[in-house]
Amino acid sequence: MTMVASFLMVAGQLLMPGVAALCRNWPDRDDWQVLQIVIISPFVLMLPYVWIFPESLRWLLATQHYKRSKVMMLRIARKNEVNLTTEPSGVLTELEQELHKKPQKTCIVKMMSTRNLWKNIVVLCVNSLTGYGIHHCFARSMMDPEAQPIALCHADYYTMAGIAVATCLAVCPAVGLMGRRGGLLTFMIITALASLLQLGLLNLFGKYGLRHDTVLRDTLNRKFSVAFSIIGMFSSHAVSTLSIFFCAEITPTVIRGGGLGLVLASAGFGMLTAPIMELHNQKGYFLHHVIFACCTLLCIICLLLLPEPRGQPLPESMADGETFTRQTLLHPGEQHLLLAKTDGDYSRVHDTPLHLTTTGGATVAAATALAAVPASYALATGGEVIGNHAIANGV
């Protein structure tokens, strides 16, 4: 469903030029004012959503709103023509026994008291901010400064929309094959490589490769810059989409809305960098791109700390989200074999006797070392065995 929402967003982006063409030559207002009103008008239709769409049943059960959950279950059963008297699972019977409990709402601020959950959300927030922020850097590098303004606007706009469509088509199979963490890590690595190559390799190529042929050097720089920009826009758009998708799966149900809100707010801060650069007349643009390129390298390291939610049940409570951690590198079978091998190697090593801990460090060290001495060796050196312990030289 997250990817369906991405497709709908891209569809709206493709329809925007047609809407803008219809808003031209308005008699009393400027074109951009009419276009802004037309864009905002559909949001009025979202006001009755509170009454049209039901509350999430998963969230109601997780926050112990059992009375509202019962009403919704009865409504769903009535629409699906389910006979509750012959319902075998007994869900409603169990729900009847919990109706006396009070609802418990969880604030997103409680995330700060956790150990792993806040780390996962912060990593995804940084990924979302970096993906949307560096996307503008690639889009700015793709624009041709010598083209006509009208042609530049239409060509670049449809190019960016086409890249968004290609990203949505590629993300679905990539996430299914590589998983959520693997897909996000792959697209972030591609973003970092495209950014670093665009910043460093092209300048070195232009400086040392074709020092005398200025026209050919500029032409190659322009073509390679556009190619890396398209690759970077493709991968950064995928990073932005997957960060939101990832957050929806690893955030517990009780605070899922708050976690998604933080990731989306971080994406908004990333998109704010585009008008900020335009207000400064594009001064410091290179440094702006360098900062986001460094952020991509940091994100690659942090993504290794995230868990893989593919094939796992969605976490419901804060405790479920806290225990939802990164899996070990070894499979359970391999880890069991490794532990089984180490058990036999230390079978003759015993703990230090308690009465020896007060006799000094030397005595404790000697006792620990002699604890592994076989009984036969102790008898051969003049010692004796008392209670399966080797006694040698009075120790």
Short mmCIF file of N, CA and C in Angstrom, two decimals, residues 106-171:
data_model
loop_
_atom_site.label_atom_id
_atom_site.label_comp_id
_atom_site.label_asym_id
_atom_site.label_seq_id
_atom_site.Cartn_x
_atom_site.Cartn_y
_atom_site.Cartn_z
N THR A 106 -0.06 5.82 24.08
CA THR A 106 1.38 5.96 24.22
C THR A 106 1.84 7.15 23.39
N CYS A 107 2.59 8.04 24.02
CA CYS A 107 3.10 9.23 23.33
C CYS A 107 4.43 8.89 22.67
N ILE A 108 4.71 9.58 21.58
CA ILE A 108 5.96 9.35 20.87
C ILE A 108 7.17 9.74 21.71
N VAL A 109 6.96 10.58 22.73
CA VAL A 109 8.07 11.00 23.59
C VAL A 109 8.64 9.82 24.37
N LYS A 110 7.83 8.80 24.65
CA LYS A 110 8.32 7.64 25.37
C LYS A 110 9.38 6.88 24.59
N MET A 111 9.51 7.18 23.32
CA MET A 111 10.55 6.56 22.53
C MET A 111 11.94 6.88 23.08
N MET A 112 12.09 8.03 23.74
CA MET A 112 13.40 8.43 24.24
C MET A 112 13.87 7.54 25.38
N SER A 113 12.96 6.85 26.05
CA SER A 113 13.36 5.98 27.16
C SER A 113 13.75 4.58 26.69
N THR A 114 13.71 4.32 25.41
CA THR A 114 14.08 3.01 24.88
C THR A 114 15.55 3.00 24.49
N ARG A 115 16.03 1.83 24.22
CA ARG A 115 17.45 1.68 23.87
C ARG A 115 17.67 1.50 22.38
N ASN A 116 16.80 0.73 21.72
CA ASN A 116 16.98 0.42 20.30
C ASN A 116 15.99 1.15 19.40
N LEU A 117 14.78 1.39 19.90
CA LEU A 117 13.73 1.95 19.06
C LEU A 117 14.07 3.37 18.61
N TRP A 118 14.54 4.20 19.51
CA TRP A 118 14.88 5.58 19.12
C TRP A 118 16.02 5.60 18.12
N LYS A 119 16.93 4.66 18.25
CA LYS A 119 18.06 4.59 17.30
C LYS A 119 17.56 4.29 15.90
N ASN A 120 16.62 3.33 15.77
CA ASN A 120 16.09 2.98 14.46
C ASN A 120 15.38 4.16 13.81
N ILE A 121 14.57 4.87 14.60
CA ILE A 121 13.81 5.99 14.04
C ILE A 121 14.74 7.14 13.66
N VAL A 122 15.75 7.42 14.47
CA VAL A 122 16.69 8.50 14.15
C VAL A 122 17.47 8.18 12.87
N VAL A 123 17.88 6.93 12.69
CA VAL A 123 18.60 6.54 11.48
C VAL A 123 17.72 6.74 10.25
N LEU A 124 16.45 6.38 10.35
CA LEU A 124 15.54 6.56 9.21
C LEU A 124 15.24 8.03 8.96
N CYS A 125 15.20 8.84 10.01
CA CYS A 125 15.01 10.29 9.83
C CYS A 125 16.18 10.90 9.07
N VAL A 126 17.39 10.50 9.43
CA VAL A 126 18.57 11.02 8.74
C VAL A 126 18.59 10.55 7.29
N ASN A 127 18.18 9.31 7.05
CA ASN A 127 18.11 8.80 5.68
C ASN A 127 17.10 9.58 4.85
N SER A 128 15.93 9.85 5.44
CA SER A 128 14.91 10.59 4.71
C SER A 128 15.36 12.01 4.40
N LEU A 129 15.97 12.67 5.38
CA LEU A 129 16.47 14.04 5.15
C LEU A 129 17.54 14.06 4.07
N THR A 130 18.46 13.09 4.13
CA THR A 130 19.54 13.04 3.14
C THR A 130 19.00 12.74 1.75
N GLY A 131 18.05 11.80 1.65
CA GLY A 131 17.51 11.43 0.34
C GLY A 131 16.82 12.59 -0.35
N TYR A 132 15.96 13.31 0.39
CA TYR A 132 15.25 14.44 -0.22
C TYR A 132 16.18 15.63 -0.44
N GLY A 133 17.17 15.81 0.45
CA GLY A 133 18.07 16.95 0.29
C GLY A 133 19.00 16.81 -0.89
N ILE A 134 19.60 15.62 -1.04
CA ILE A 134 20.55 15.44 -2.14
C ILE A 134 19.82 15.29 -3.47
N HIS A 135 18.53 14.98 -3.43
CA HIS A 135 17.76 14.88 -4.67
C HIS A 135 17.74 16.22 -5.40
N HIS A 136 17.65 17.32 -4.65
CA HIS A 136 17.69 18.64 -5.28
C HIS A 136 19.07 18.94 -5.87
N CYS A 137 20.11 18.45 -5.20
CA CYS A 137 21.46 18.68 -5.74
C CYS A 137 21.62 18.01 -7.10
N PHE A 138 21.14 16.78 -7.22
CA PHE A 138 21.21 16.09 -8.52
C PHE A 138 20.33 16.79 -9.55
N ALA A 139 19.14 17.23 -9.14
CA ALA A 139 18.25 17.91 -10.08
C ALA A 139 18.87 19.21 -10.57
N ARG A 140 19.54 19.93 -9.69
CA ARG A 140 20.19 21.18 -10.09
C ARG A 140 21.36 20.92 -11.03
N SER A 141 22.08 19.85 -10.83
CA SER A 141 23.20 19.53 -11.71
C SER A 141 22.74 19.08 -13.08
N MET A 142 21.53 18.53 -13.17
CA MET A 142 21.03 18.05 -14.45
C MET A 142 20.57 19.17 -15.36
N MET A 143 20.21 20.32 -14.81
CA MET A 143 19.69 21.42 -15.62
C MET A 143 20.76 22.01 -16.52
N ASP A 144 20.37 22.35 -17.73
CA ASP A 144 21.29 22.94 -18.70
C ASP A 144 21.20 24.46 -18.58
N PRO A 145 22.26 25.14 -18.15
CA PRO A 145 22.17 26.58 -17.97
C PRO A 145 22.03 27.35 -19.29
N GLU A 146 22.35 26.73 -20.44
CA GLU A 146 22.28 27.42 -21.72
C GLU A 146 20.94 27.23 -22.44
N ALA A 147 20.05 26.41 -21.88
CA ALA A 147 18.77 26.16 -22.55
C ALA A 147 17.80 27.30 -22.30
N GLN A 148 16.76 27.37 -23.14
CA GLN A 148 15.72 28.37 -22.96
C GLN A 148 14.91 28.06 -21.71
N PRO A 149 14.42 29.08 -21.00
CA PRO A 149 13.70 28.83 -19.75
C PRO A 149 12.48 27.94 -19.91
N ILE A 150 11.67 28.15 -20.98
CA ILE A 150 10.45 27.36 -21.15
C ILE A 150 10.80 25.90 -21.48
N ALA A 151 11.72 25.73 -22.42
CA ALA A 151 12.13 24.37 -22.76
C ALA A 151 12.80 23.68 -21.59
N LEU A 152 13.59 24.44 -20.82
CA LEU A 152 14.25 23.88 -19.64
C LEU A 152 13.23 23.40 -18.63
N CYS A 153 12.19 24.20 -18.41
CA CYS A 153 11.17 23.84 -17.42
C CYS A 153 10.47 22.55 -17.81
N HIS A 154 9.99 22.44 -19.05
CA HIS A 154 9.23 21.28 -19.46
C HIS A 154 10.10 20.02 -19.53
N ALA A 155 11.29 20.14 -20.11
CA ALA A 155 12.15 18.97 -20.26
C ALA A 155 12.59 18.43 -18.90
N ASP A 156 13.05 19.31 -18.03
CA ASP A 156 13.52 18.86 -16.72
C ASP A 156 12.37 18.30 -15.88
N TYR A 157 11.20 18.93 -16.00
CA TYR A 157 10.07 18.46 -15.19
C TYR A 157 9.66 17.06 -15.60
N TYR A 158 9.52 16.82 -16.89
CA TYR A 158 9.11 15.49 -17.34
C TYR A 158 10.22 14.46 -17.12
N THR A 159 11.47 14.91 -17.16
CA THR A 159 12.56 13.98 -16.86
C THR A 159 12.51 13.53 -15.41
N MET A 160 12.30 14.47 -14.49
CA MET A 160 12.20 14.12 -13.07
C MET A 160 10.99 13.24 -12.79
N ALA A 161 9.86 13.53 -13.46
CA ALA A 161 8.68 12.69 -13.28
C ALA A 161 8.91 11.29 -13.83
N GLY A 162 9.58 11.18 -14.97
CA GLY A 162 9.90 9.87 -15.52
C GLY A 162 10.83 9.07 -14.62
N ILE A 163 11.80 9.76 -14.02
CA ILE A 163 12.70 9.08 -13.09
C ILE A 163 11.93 8.58 -11.87
N ALA A 164 10.96 9.36 -11.40
CA ALA A 164 10.15 8.93 -10.25
C ALA A 164 9.34 7.68 -10.59
N VAL A 165 8.78 7.63 -11.81
CA VAL A 165 8.03 6.44 -12.24
C VAL A 165 8.95 5.23 -12.29
N ALA A 166 10.14 5.39 -12.88
CA ALA A 166 11.08 4.28 -12.96
C ALA A 166 11.51 3.81 -11.58
N THR A 167 11.64 4.75 -10.64
CA THR A 167 12.03 4.37 -9.28
C THR A 167 10.96 3.52 -8.62
N CYS A 168 9.71 3.93 -8.75
CA CYS A 168 8.61 3.16 -8.14
C CYS A 168 8.53 1.76 -8.74
N LEU A 169 8.78 1.65 -10.04
CA LEU A 169 8.74 0.33 -10.68
C LEU A 169 9.90 -0.55 -10.24
N ALA A 170 11.05 0.05 -9.92
CA ALA A 170 12.23 -0.73 -9.54
C ALA A 170 12.25 -1.07 -8.06
N VAL A 171 11.64 -0.24 -7.22
CA VAL A 171 11.71 -0.45 -5.78
C VAL A 171 10.95 -1.71 -5.38
#
